[in-house]
PDB file of C-alpha atoms in Angstrom:
ATOM      1  CA  UNK A   1    -121.437 156.280 127.886  1.00 55.00           C
ATOM      2  CA  UNK A   2    -123.752 153.573 128.912  1.00 57.00           C
ATOM      3  CA  UNK A   3    -124.385 150.587 126.629  1.00 53.00           C
ATOM      4  CA  UNK A   4    -127.845 149.249 126.636  1.00 58.00           C
ATOM      5  CA  UNK A   5    -128.893 145.627 126.227  1.00 52.00           C
ATOM      6  CA  UNK A   6    -130.481 146.525 122.924  1.00 58.00           C
ATOM      7  CA  UNK A   7    -127.194 147.711 121.553  1.00 56.00           C
ATOM      8  CA  UNK A   8    -125.472 144.500 122.605  1.00 50.00           C
ATOM      9  CA  UNK A   9    -128.018 142.363 120.812  1.00 54.00           C
ATOM     10  CA  UNK A  10    -127.324 144.213 117.577  1.00 57.00           C
ATOM     11  CA  UNK A  11    -123.662 143.078 117.528  1.00 52.00           C
ATOM     12  CA  UNK A  12    -123.333 139.940 115.415  1.00 54.00           C
ATOM     13  CA  UNK A  13    -122.180 136.848 117.239  1.00 52.00           C
ATOM     14  CA  UNK A  14    -119.299 134.878 115.754  1.00 52.00           C
ATOM     15  CA  UNK A  15    -118.409 131.337 116.725  1.00 54.00           C
ATOM     16  CA  UNK A  16    -114.667 131.159 116.266  1.00 52.00           C
ATOM     17  CA  UNK A  17    -114.804 127.365 116.213  1.00 58.00           C
ATOM     18  CA  UNK A  18    -116.661 127.379 112.893  1.00 58.00           C
ATOM     19  CA  UNK A  19    -114.493 126.693 109.756  1.00 62.00           C
ATOM     20  CA  UNK A  20    -113.570 129.579 107.577  1.00 64.00           C
ATOM     21  CA  UNK A  21    -115.959 129.666 104.642  1.00 64.00           C
ATOM     22  CA  UNK A  22    -114.426 128.596 101.300  1.00 68.00           C
ATOM     23  CA  UNK A  23    -114.361 131.049  98.427  1.00 69.00           C
ATOM     24  CA  UNK A  24    -116.974 130.481  95.781  1.00 69.00           C
ATOM     25  CA  UNK A  25    -115.842 128.156  92.937  1.00 69.00           C
ATOM     26  CA  UNK A  26    -114.686 129.925  89.783  1.00 66.00           C
ATOM     27  CA  UNK A  27    -117.077 129.978  86.922  1.00 63.00           C
ATOM     28  CA  UNK A  28    -116.071 127.957  83.832  1.00 62.00           C
ATOM     29  CA  UNK A  29    -116.968 129.060  80.358  1.00 63.00           C
ATOM     30  CA  UNK A  30    -118.586 126.217  78.471  1.00 66.00           C
ATOM     31  CA  UNK A  31    -116.962 125.603  75.047  1.00 68.00           C
ATOM     32  CA  UNK A  32    -118.393 123.235  72.458  1.00 73.00           C
ATOM     33  CA  UNK A  33    -116.445 119.986  71.912  1.00 74.00           C
ATOM     34  CA  UNK A  34    -114.246 119.986  68.764  1.00 76.00           C
ATOM     35  CA  UNK A  35    -115.653 118.167  65.818  1.00 76.00           C
ATOM     36  CA  UNK A  36    -114.123 114.735  65.130  1.00 81.00           C
ATOM     37  CA  UNK A  37    -111.419 114.786  62.401  1.00 84.00           C
ATOM     38  CA  UNK A  38    -112.343 112.377  59.622  1.00 85.00           C
ATOM     39  CA  UNK A  39    -109.725 109.643  58.956  1.00 87.00           C
ATOM     40  CA  UNK A  40    -107.480 110.164  55.923  1.00 86.00           C
ATOM     41  CA  UNK A  41    -108.625 108.426  52.785  1.00 85.00           C
ATOM     42  CA  UNK A  42    -106.897 105.113  52.065  1.00 83.00           C
ATOM     43  CA  UNK A  43    -103.905 105.382  49.692  1.00 79.00           C
ATOM     44  CA  UNK A  44    -104.697 104.879  46.076  1.00 80.00           C
ATOM     45  CA  UNK A  45    -103.488 101.526  44.742  1.00 78.00           C
ATOM     46  CA  UNK A  46    -100.442 101.527  42.470  1.00 83.00           C
ATOM     47  CA  UNK A  47    -102.072 100.979  39.114  1.00 88.00           C
ATOM     48  CA  UNK A  48     -98.783  99.718  37.658  1.00 90.00           C
ATOM     49  CA  UNK A  49     -98.812  96.783  40.074  1.00 91.00           C
ATOM     50  CA  UNK A  50    -102.282  95.814  38.869  1.00 90.00           C
ATOM     51  CA  UNK A  51    -100.803  94.937  35.478  1.00 93.00           C
ATOM     52  CA  UNK A  52    -100.164  91.238  34.791  1.00 95.00           C
ATOM     53  CA  UNK A  53     -96.679  90.126  35.922  1.00 94.00           C
ATOM     54  CA  UNK A  54     -95.718  89.199  32.359  1.00 95.00           C
ATOM     55  CA  UNK A  55     -96.430  92.739  31.174  1.00 96.00           C
ATOM     56  CA  UNK A  56     -94.520  94.279  34.081  1.00 94.00           C
ATOM     57  CA  UNK A  57     -91.492  92.145  33.223  1.00 95.00           C
ATOM     58  CA  UNK A  58     -91.611  93.364  29.626  1.00 95.00           C
ATOM     59  CA  UNK A  59     -91.630  96.970  30.855  1.00 95.00           C
ATOM     60  CA  UNK A  60     -88.728  96.319  33.235  1.00 94.00           C
ATOM     61  CA  UNK A  61     -86.753  94.754  30.400  1.00 93.00           C
ATOM     62  CA  UNK A  62     -87.388  97.767  28.181  1.00 93.00           C
ATOM     63  CA  UNK A  63     -86.270 100.217  30.881  1.00 93.00           C
ATOM     64  CA  UNK A  64     -83.312  98.302  32.304  1.00 92.00           C
ATOM     65  CA  UNK A  65     -81.532  96.822  29.293  1.00 90.00           C
ATOM     66  CA  UNK A  66     -79.195  98.747  27.044  1.00 79.00           C
ATOM     67  CA  UNK A  67     -80.285  97.997  23.505  1.00 72.00           C
ATOM     68  CA  UNK A  68     -77.381  99.864  21.866  1.00 61.00           C
ATOM     69  CA  UNK A  69     -75.296  97.079  20.343  1.00 53.00           C
ATOM     70  CA  UNK A  70     -72.582  97.197  17.724  1.00 49.00           C
ATOM     71  CA  UNK A  71     -71.620  93.810  16.318  1.00 41.00           C
ATOM     72  CA  UNK A  72     -68.564  95.133  14.484  1.00 40.00           C
ATOM     73  CA  UNK A  73     -66.586  96.545  17.374  1.00 41.00           C
ATOM     74  CA  UNK A  74     -66.261  96.178  21.089  1.00 44.00           C
ATOM     75  CA  UNK A  75     -66.704  99.426  22.991  1.00 42.00           C
ATOM     76  CA  UNK A  76     -65.089  99.732  26.402  1.00 40.00           C
ATOM     77  CA  UNK A  77     -64.754 102.685  28.722  1.00 37.00           C
ATOM     78  CA  UNK A  78     -61.516 103.578  30.448  1.00 30.00           C
ATOM     79  CA  UNK A  79     -63.543 105.413  33.081  1.00 30.00           C
ATOM     80  CA  UNK A  80     -66.095 103.314  34.980  1.00 31.00           C
ATOM     81  CA  UNK A  81     -67.671 101.178  32.300  1.00 31.00           C
ATOM     82  CA  UNK A  82     -69.287  97.868  33.162  1.00 31.00           C
ATOM     83  CA  UNK A  83     -71.475  95.469  31.133  1.00 33.00           C
ATOM     84  CA  UNK A  84     -73.449  92.155  31.570  1.00 34.00           C
ATOM     85  CA  UNK A  85     -75.046  89.515  29.129  1.00 33.00           C
ATOM     86  CA  UNK A  86     -74.904  86.253  27.095  1.00 36.00           C
ATOM     87  CA  UNK A  87     -73.600  86.549  23.553  1.00 34.00           C
ATOM     88  CA  UNK A  88     -76.781  87.096  21.579  1.00 36.00           C
ATOM     89  CA  UNK A  89     -79.501  88.002  24.086  1.00 44.00           C
ATOM     90  CA  UNK A  90     -77.807  90.493  26.391  1.00 52.00           C
ATOM     91  CA  UNK A  91     -76.792  94.088  25.894  1.00 56.00           C
ATOM     92  CA  UNK A  92     -73.700  96.105  26.825  1.00 58.00           C
ATOM     93  CA  UNK A  93     -73.871  98.632  29.654  1.00 54.00           C
ATOM     94  CA  UNK A  94     -71.175 101.213  30.330  1.00 50.00           C
ATOM     95  CA  UNK A  95     -71.242 102.899  33.724  1.00 42.00           C
ATOM     96  CA  UNK A  96     -69.330 106.194  33.763  1.00 39.00           C
ATOM     97  CA  UNK A  97     -68.459 108.977  36.143  1.00 35.00           C
ATOM     98  CA  UNK A  98     -71.060 111.742  35.965  1.00 34.00           C
ATOM     99  CA  UNK A  99     -68.785 113.989  33.951  1.00 35.00           C
ATOM    100  CA  UNK A 100     -68.724 111.501  31.079  1.00 40.00           C
ATOM    101  CA  UNK A 101     -71.276 111.953  28.353  1.00 43.00           C
ATOM    102  CA  UNK A 102     -72.392 108.391  27.820  1.00 47.00           C
ATOM    103  CA  UNK A 103     -74.684 108.384  24.818  1.00 49.00           C
ATOM    104  CA  UNK A 104     -74.771 104.619  24.409  1.00 52.00           C
ATOM    105  CA  UNK A 105     -76.714 103.924  27.603  1.00 60.00           C
ATOM    106  CA  UNK A 106     -80.484 104.173  27.554  1.00 76.00           C
ATOM    107  CA  UNK A 107     -81.178 102.748  30.988  1.00 82.00           C
ATOM    108  CA  UNK A 108     -83.792 104.098  33.385  1.00 88.00           C
ATOM    109  CA  UNK A 109     -82.774 102.684  36.791  1.00 88.00           C
ATOM    110  CA  UNK A 110     -84.875 105.268  38.666  1.00 89.00           C
ATOM    111  CA  UNK A 111     -87.786 102.847  38.405  1.00 92.00           C
ATOM    112  CA  UNK A 112     -86.019 100.758  41.050  1.00 91.00           C
ATOM    113  CA  UNK A 113     -86.701 103.536  43.593  1.00 91.00           C
ATOM    114  CA  UNK A 114     -90.476 103.462  43.105  1.00 90.00           C
ATOM    115  CA  UNK A 115     -91.337 100.897  45.779  1.00 91.00           C
ATOM    116  CA  UNK A 116     -90.007  97.725  47.356  1.00 92.00           C
ATOM    117  CA  UNK A 117     -92.052  95.382  45.192  1.00 93.00           C
ATOM    118  CA  UNK A 118     -90.912  96.973  41.928  1.00 94.00           C
ATOM    119  CA  UNK A 119     -87.322  96.992  43.203  1.00 92.00           C
ATOM    120  CA  UNK A 120     -87.493  93.283  44.014  1.00 93.00           C
ATOM    121  CA  UNK A 121     -89.082  92.404  40.667  1.00 94.00           C
ATOM    122  CA  UNK A 122     -86.887  94.567  38.429  1.00 93.00           C
ATOM    123  CA  UNK A 123     -83.422  94.417  39.986  1.00 92.00           C
ATOM    124  CA  UNK A 124     -82.543  90.916  38.714  1.00 93.00           C
ATOM    125  CA  UNK A 125     -83.268  92.070  35.152  1.00 93.00           C
ATOM    126  CA  UNK A 126     -80.649  94.818  35.398  1.00 92.00           C
ATOM    127  CA  UNK A 127     -77.908  92.362  36.338  1.00 92.00           C
ATOM    128  CA  UNK A 128     -78.950  89.343  34.263  1.00 92.00           C
ATOM    129  CA  UNK A 129     -79.918  90.968  30.942  1.00 92.00           C
ATOM    130  CA  UNK A 130     -76.829  93.137  30.418  1.00 93.00           C
ATOM    131  CA  UNK A 131     -73.089  92.594  29.997  1.00 93.00           C
ATOM    132  CA  UNK A 132     -70.835  94.539  32.338  1.00 92.00           C
ATOM    133  CA  UNK A 133     -67.440  95.486  30.906  1.00 92.00           C
ATOM    134  CA  UNK A 134     -64.275  97.014  32.294  1.00 92.00           C
ATOM    135  CA  UNK A 135     -60.713  97.837  31.298  1.00 93.00           C
ATOM    136  CA  UNK A 136     -59.278  98.260  34.790  1.00 91.00           C
ATOM    137  CA  UNK A 137     -59.649  96.011  37.849  1.00 94.00           C
ATOM    138  CA  UNK A 138     -60.249  98.753  40.421  1.00 92.00           C
ATOM    139  CA  UNK A 139     -63.233 100.070  38.454  1.00 90.00           C
ATOM    140  CA  UNK A 140     -65.032  96.745  38.557  1.00 92.00           C
ATOM    141  CA  UNK A 141     -63.947  96.063  42.135  1.00 92.00           C
ATOM    142  CA  UNK A 142     -65.392  99.392  43.301  1.00 92.00           C
ATOM    143  CA  UNK A 143     -68.584  98.684  41.397  1.00 90.00           C
ATOM    144  CA  UNK A 144     -68.997  95.259  42.981  1.00 92.00           C
ATOM    145  CA  UNK A 145     -68.396  96.768  46.415  1.00 92.00           C
ATOM    146  CA  UNK A 146     -71.015  99.461  45.830  1.00 91.00           C
ATOM    147  CA  UNK A 147     -73.759  97.095  44.623  1.00 90.00           C
ATOM    148  CA  UNK A 148     -73.233  94.600  47.449  1.00 92.00           C
ATOM    149  CA  UNK A 149     -72.941  90.804  47.590  1.00 93.00           C
ATOM    150  CA  UNK A 150     -76.544  90.048  46.589  1.00 92.00           C
ATOM    151  CA  UNK A 151     -76.358  92.029  43.355  1.00 92.00           C
ATOM    152  CA  UNK A 152     -72.861  90.678  42.680  1.00 95.00           C
ATOM    153  CA  UNK A 153     -74.282  87.167  42.788  1.00 96.00           C
ATOM    154  CA  UNK A 154     -76.817  88.201  40.120  1.00 95.00           C
ATOM    155  CA  UNK A 155     -74.169  89.205  37.561  1.00 95.00           C
ATOM    156  CA  UNK A 156     -74.611  86.990  34.540  1.00 96.00           C
ATOM    157  CA  UNK A 157     -72.115  88.215  31.926  1.00 96.00           C
ATOM    158  CA  UNK A 158     -68.837  90.116  31.987  1.00 96.00           C
ATOM    159  CA  UNK A 159     -66.443  91.515  29.396  1.00 96.00           C
ATOM    160  CA  UNK A 160     -62.868  92.354  30.410  1.00 96.00           C
ATOM    161  CA  UNK A 161     -60.228  93.964  28.223  1.00 96.00           C
ATOM    162  CA  UNK A 162     -56.702  94.155  29.639  1.00 96.00           C
ATOM    163  CA  UNK A 163     -54.607  97.011  28.161  1.00 94.00           C
ATOM    164  CA  UNK A 164     -50.864  96.450  27.933  1.00 93.00           C
ATOM    165  CA  UNK A 165     -49.992  99.789  29.571  1.00 88.00           C
ATOM    166  CA  UNK A 166     -49.228  99.720  33.316  1.00 78.00           C
ATOM    167  CA  UNK A 167     -49.610  95.954  33.287  1.00 82.00           C
ATOM    168  CA  UNK A 168     -46.932  95.355  35.916  1.00 83.00           C
ATOM    169  CA  UNK A 169     -48.658  97.667  38.401  1.00 89.00           C
ATOM    170  CA  UNK A 170     -52.112  96.125  37.926  1.00 92.00           C
ATOM    171  CA  UNK A 171     -51.375  92.389  37.874  1.00 95.00           C
ATOM    172  CA  UNK A 172     -52.181  91.841  41.558  1.00 95.00           C
ATOM    173  CA  UNK A 173     -55.360  93.912  41.265  1.00 96.00           C
ATOM    174  CA  UNK A 174     -56.484  91.681  38.396  1.00 96.00           C
ATOM    175  CA  UNK A 175     -55.741  88.544  40.411  1.00 97.00           C
ATOM    176  CA  UNK A 176     -57.679  89.831  43.432  1.00 96.00           C
ATOM    177  CA  UNK A 177     -60.595  90.764  41.179  1.00 97.00           C
ATOM    178  CA  UNK A 178     -60.711  87.324  39.535  1.00 97.00           C
ATOM    179  CA  UNK A 179     -60.552  85.693  42.963  1.00 97.00           C
ATOM    180  CA  UNK A 180     -63.480  87.824  44.172  1.00 96.00           C
ATOM    181  CA  UNK A 181     -65.467  86.929  41.058  1.00 97.00           C
ATOM    182  CA  UNK A 182     -64.853  83.226  41.621  1.00 97.00           C
ATOM    183  CA  UNK A 183     -66.041  83.512  45.232  1.00 96.00           C
ATOM    184  CA  UNK A 184     -68.940  85.974  45.046  1.00 96.00           C
ATOM    185  CA  UNK A 185     -70.183  86.204  41.426  1.00 97.00           C
ATOM    186  CA  UNK A 186     -71.865  82.831  41.736  1.00 97.00           C
ATOM    187  CA  UNK A 187     -74.323  83.595  38.928  1.00 97.00           C
ATOM    188  CA  UNK A 188     -71.613  84.528  36.406  1.00 98.00           C
ATOM    189  CA  UNK A 189     -72.052  82.364  33.312  1.00 98.00           C
ATOM    190  CA  UNK A 190     -70.416  84.259  30.431  1.00 98.00           C
ATOM    191  CA  UNK A 191     -66.982  85.861  30.392  1.00 98.00           C
ATOM    192  CA  UNK A 192     -65.197  87.407  27.436  1.00 97.00           C
ATOM    193  CA  UNK A 193     -61.642  88.509  28.141  1.00 98.00           C
ATOM    194  CA  UNK A 194     -59.033  90.010  25.832  1.00 97.00           C
ATOM    195  CA  UNK A 195     -55.401  91.011  26.252  1.00 97.00           C
ATOM    196  CA  UNK A 196     -53.683  93.796  24.370  1.00 95.00           C
ATOM    197  CA  UNK A 197     -50.000  94.163  23.488  1.00 95.00           C
ATOM    198  CA  UNK A 198     -47.791  96.893  22.076  1.00 94.00           C
ATOM    199  CA  UNK A 199     -47.786  95.545  18.520  1.00 92.00           C
ATOM    200  CA  UNK A 200     -45.233  97.965  16.975  1.00 91.00           C
ATOM    201  CA  UNK A 201     -42.630  96.906  19.569  1.00 90.00           C
ATOM    202  CA  UNK A 202     -43.221  93.150  19.512  1.00 91.00           C
ATOM    203  CA  UNK A 203     -40.041  92.485  17.550  1.00 88.00           C
ATOM    204  CA  UNK A 204     -37.993  94.416  20.127  1.00 87.00           C
ATOM    205  CA  UNK A 205     -39.451  92.894  23.300  1.00 88.00           C
ATOM    206  CA  UNK A 206     -38.419  89.910  25.364  1.00 84.00           C
ATOM    207  CA  UNK A 207     -40.896  87.673  27.242  1.00 80.00           C
ATOM    208  CA  UNK A 208     -41.881  89.398  30.457  1.00 81.00           C
ATOM    209  CA  UNK A 209     -41.506  92.947  29.151  1.00 88.00           C
ATOM    210  CA  UNK A 210     -44.281  95.181  30.457  1.00 89.00           C
ATOM    211  CA  UNK A 211     -45.301  96.360  26.983  1.00 91.00           C
ATOM    212  CA  UNK A 212     -46.199  92.771  26.059  1.00 94.00           C
ATOM    213  CA  UNK A 213     -49.135  93.051  28.447  1.00 94.00           C
ATOM    214  CA  UNK A 214     -50.499  90.351  30.728  1.00 95.00           C
ATOM    215  CA  UNK A 215     -51.509  87.829  28.075  1.00 95.00           C
ATOM    216  CA  UNK A 216     -48.500  85.648  28.912  1.00 93.00           C
ATOM    217  CA  UNK A 217     -48.670  86.038  32.705  1.00 95.00           C
ATOM    218  CA  UNK A 218     -49.031  82.652  34.421  1.00 96.00           C
ATOM    219  CA  UNK A 219     -50.534  84.122  37.600  1.00 96.00           C
ATOM    220  CA  UNK A 220     -53.277  85.741  35.541  1.00 97.00           C
ATOM    221  CA  UNK A 221     -54.305  82.554  33.727  1.00 97.00           C
ATOM    222  CA  UNK A 222     -54.206  80.584  36.994  1.00 98.00           C
ATOM    223  CA  UNK A 223     -56.652  83.072  38.547  1.00 98.00           C
ATOM    224  CA  UNK A 224     -58.825  82.881  35.436  1.00 98.00           C
ATOM    225  CA  UNK A 225     -59.051  79.099  35.773  1.00 98.00           C
ATOM    226  CA  UNK A 226     -60.748  79.516  39.171  1.00 97.00           C
ATOM    227  CA  UNK A 227     -63.975  80.729  37.525  1.00 98.00           C
ATOM    228  CA  UNK A 228     -65.565  77.298  37.468  1.00 97.00           C
ATOM    229  CA  UNK A 229     -69.123  78.625  37.492  1.00 97.00           C
ATOM    230  CA  UNK A 230     -68.824  79.724  33.839  1.00 98.00           C
ATOM    231  CA  UNK A 231     -70.770  78.130  31.012  1.00 97.00           C
ATOM    232  CA  UNK A 232     -68.839  79.960  28.312  1.00 98.00           C
ATOM    233  CA  UNK A 233     -65.397  81.558  28.340  1.00 98.00           C
ATOM    234  CA  UNK A 234     -64.076  83.390  25.308  1.00 98.00           C
ATOM    235  CA  UNK A 235     -60.474  84.569  25.166  1.00 98.00           C
ATOM    236  CA  UNK A 236     -59.173  86.899  22.470  1.00 97.00           C
ATOM    237  CA  UNK A 237     -56.274  89.200  21.802  1.00 96.00           C
ATOM    238  CA  UNK A 238     -52.706  88.171  22.614  1.00 97.00           C
ATOM    239  CA  UNK A 239     -52.258  85.265  25.036  1.00 97.00           C
ATOM    240  CA  UNK A 240     -49.922  82.362  25.721  1.00 96.00           C
ATOM    241  CA  UNK A 241     -49.800  79.478  23.269  1.00 96.00           C
ATOM    242  CA  UNK A 242     -50.651  77.002  26.058  1.00 96.00           C
ATOM    243  CA  UNK A 243     -53.542  79.029  27.491  1.00 97.00           C
ATOM    244  CA  UNK A 244     -56.467  77.519  25.486  1.00 97.00           C
ATOM    245  CA  UNK A 245     -55.480  73.928  26.264  1.00 97.00           C
ATOM    246  CA  UNK A 246     -54.887  74.704  29.935  1.00 98.00           C
ATOM    247  CA  UNK A 247     -58.234  76.462  30.354  1.00 98.00           C
ATOM    248  CA  UNK A 248     -60.092  73.655  28.588  1.00 97.00           C
ATOM    249  CA  UNK A 249     -58.499  71.097  30.900  1.00 97.00           C
ATOM    250  CA  UNK A 250     -59.254  73.111  34.027  1.00 97.00           C
ATOM    251  CA  UNK A 251     -62.774  74.267  33.164  1.00 97.00           C
ATOM    252  CA  UNK A 252     -64.020  71.798  30.579  1.00 93.00           C
ATOM    253  CA  UNK A 253     -64.711  69.118  33.163  1.00 92.00           C
ATOM    254  CA  UNK A 254     -67.332  71.393  34.709  1.00 92.00           C
ATOM    255  CA  UNK A 255     -69.037  72.011  31.391  1.00 95.00           C
ATOM    256  CA  UNK A 256     -67.414  75.329  30.505  1.00 97.00           C
ATOM    257  CA  UNK A 257     -67.031  75.891  26.763  1.00 98.00           C
ATOM    258  CA  UNK A 258     -63.763  77.699  25.982  1.00 98.00           C
ATOM    259  CA  UNK A 259     -63.714  79.684  22.725  1.00 98.00           C
ATOM    260  CA  UNK A 260     -60.639  81.305  21.179  1.00 97.00           C
ATOM    261  CA  UNK A 261     -60.242  84.319  18.905  1.00 96.00           C
ATOM    262  CA  UNK A 262     -56.668  84.927  17.741  1.00 95.00           C
ATOM    263  CA  UNK A 263     -55.561  88.535  18.055  1.00 94.00           C
ATOM    264  CA  UNK A 264     -57.832  91.549  17.813  1.00 90.00           C
ATOM    265  CA  UNK A 265     -60.036  90.626  14.872  1.00 77.00           C
ATOM    266  CA  UNK A 266     -62.518  93.338  15.808  1.00 67.00           C
ATOM    267  CA  UNK A 267     -61.444  96.754  16.971  1.00 65.00           C
ATOM    268  CA  UNK A 268     -61.807  97.725  20.600  1.00 64.00           C
ATOM    269  CA  UNK A 269     -62.654 101.350  21.327  1.00 55.00           C
ATOM    270  CA  UNK A 270     -61.607 102.746  24.684  1.00 57.00           C
ATOM    271  CA  UNK A 271     -64.250 105.416  25.154  1.00 49.00           C
ATOM    272  CA  UNK A 272     -62.548 107.390  27.888  1.00 51.00           C
ATOM    273  CA  UNK A 273     -59.616 108.370  25.733  1.00 48.00           C
ATOM    274  CA  UNK A 274     -61.064 107.765  22.307  1.00 49.00           C
ATOM    275  CA  UNK A 275     -58.307 105.249  21.565  1.00 55.00           C
ATOM    276  CA  UNK A 276     -58.952 102.325  19.253  1.00 58.00           C
ATOM    277  CA  UNK A 277     -56.911  99.142  19.274  1.00 61.00           C
ATOM    278  CA  UNK A 278     -56.956  96.232  16.880  1.00 58.00           C
ATOM    279  CA  UNK A 279     -58.164  98.215  13.891  1.00 54.00           C
ATOM    280  CA  UNK A 280     -55.044  97.882  11.753  1.00 56.00           C
ATOM    281  CA  UNK A 281     -54.557  99.646   8.444  1.00 59.00           C
ATOM    282  CA  UNK A 282     -55.712  98.971   4.920  1.00 62.00           C
ATOM    283  CA  UNK A 283     -58.549  96.718   3.818  1.00 70.00           C
ATOM    284  CA  UNK A 284     -60.011  93.701   5.622  1.00 76.00           C
ATOM    285  CA  UNK A 285     -57.463  91.249   4.193  1.00 82.00           C
ATOM    286  CA  UNK A 286     -54.524  93.448   5.132  1.00 84.00           C
ATOM    287  CA  UNK A 287     -55.912  93.888   8.650  1.00 83.00           C
ATOM    288  CA  UNK A 288     -56.383  90.155   9.077  1.00 87.00           C
ATOM    289  CA  UNK A 289     -52.860  89.379   7.858  1.00 89.00           C
ATOM    290  CA  UNK A 290     -51.371  92.054  10.098  1.00 91.00           C
ATOM    291  CA  UNK A 291     -53.348  90.736  13.051  1.00 92.00           C
ATOM    292  CA  UNK A 292     -52.309  87.094  12.549  1.00 93.00           C
ATOM    293  CA  UNK A 293     -48.680  88.080  12.030  1.00 94.00           C
ATOM    294  CA  UNK A 294     -48.637  89.984  15.313  1.00 95.00           C
ATOM    295  CA  UNK A 295     -50.461  87.149  17.080  1.00 96.00           C
ATOM    296  CA  UNK A 296     -47.944  84.509  15.929  1.00 95.00           C
ATOM    297  CA  UNK A 297     -45.058  86.776  16.860  1.00 95.00           C
ATOM    298  CA  UNK A 298     -46.484  87.239  20.341  1.00 95.00           C
ATOM    299  CA  UNK A 299     -47.105  83.523  20.887  1.00 95.00           C
ATOM    300  CA  UNK A 300     -43.593  82.698  19.701  1.00 93.00           C
ATOM    301  CA  UNK A 301     -42.352  84.346  22.869  1.00 91.00           C
ATOM    302  CA  UNK A 302     -44.556  82.118  25.041  1.00 91.00           C
ATOM    303  CA  UNK A 303     -43.360  78.735  23.769  1.00 90.00           C
ATOM    304  CA  UNK A 304     -42.354  76.631  26.746  1.00 87.00           C
ATOM    305  CA  UNK A 305     -44.332  78.749  29.221  1.00 86.00           C
ATOM    306  CA  UNK A 306     -46.649  76.108  30.698  1.00 88.00           C
ATOM    307  CA  UNK A 307     -49.267  77.092  33.324  1.00 87.00           C
TER     308      UNK A 307
END
């Protein structure tokens, strides 16, 4: 079949040196720009912190001091009790394990968790307006470890009662505790310490017997004399006949006033077990006579024991 020139001219001419045409660009759907998110409103000011500082301190004092106070008996907990305060202006605090029902405490320490400023303002009140008390050295030692060195240095007042039971196994714990207090409780100004003894067996015991307690232990009174930061030291219960003079010589030069109360004039209640020591029997006169008789009998066994 013959191909005419007209047919040839109808065939499209391709230049193979031309670049391959690019595909058409994809079409983009136009979306509106998102609206700008408004900034969050500024936090509302803590209205409590707008109160005058004097009023805030009054509120802290109300929430962080234990106002339950019994002038006729000392109450101590065998569990985890601790207290802090000067004789007339401070209040006892007893810190217990959670399973103890402590009805004497009316503290509200949760306010310390509100914010840093409230914590800084209120924390010193907790440790300077209360009296921390204990009947066992490990309880207080654990408490001091848990609150840290700064809070330990804020402790102002302490009450210690030393039971006669298990005295031989706790003597070194007491000495370590007193050493730690002398080194770290730099703000400690008031200490009341009492020693118990097994009164019914006093006539049958020799000096050094465990049931006599630690009131005639020389190592104990030596450790006690290291607390030179004290303004006032009161000893009571059953202690060595030379103890008051020794403590006045050791601490009096630094301005510490040493007070003495012979025997257990007021009863001491150990809350954990409900025990009460120093109460005696009969009326007030009979109790006082019984107390002084036991005290003299105890001190008779310490004659010649010089610290």
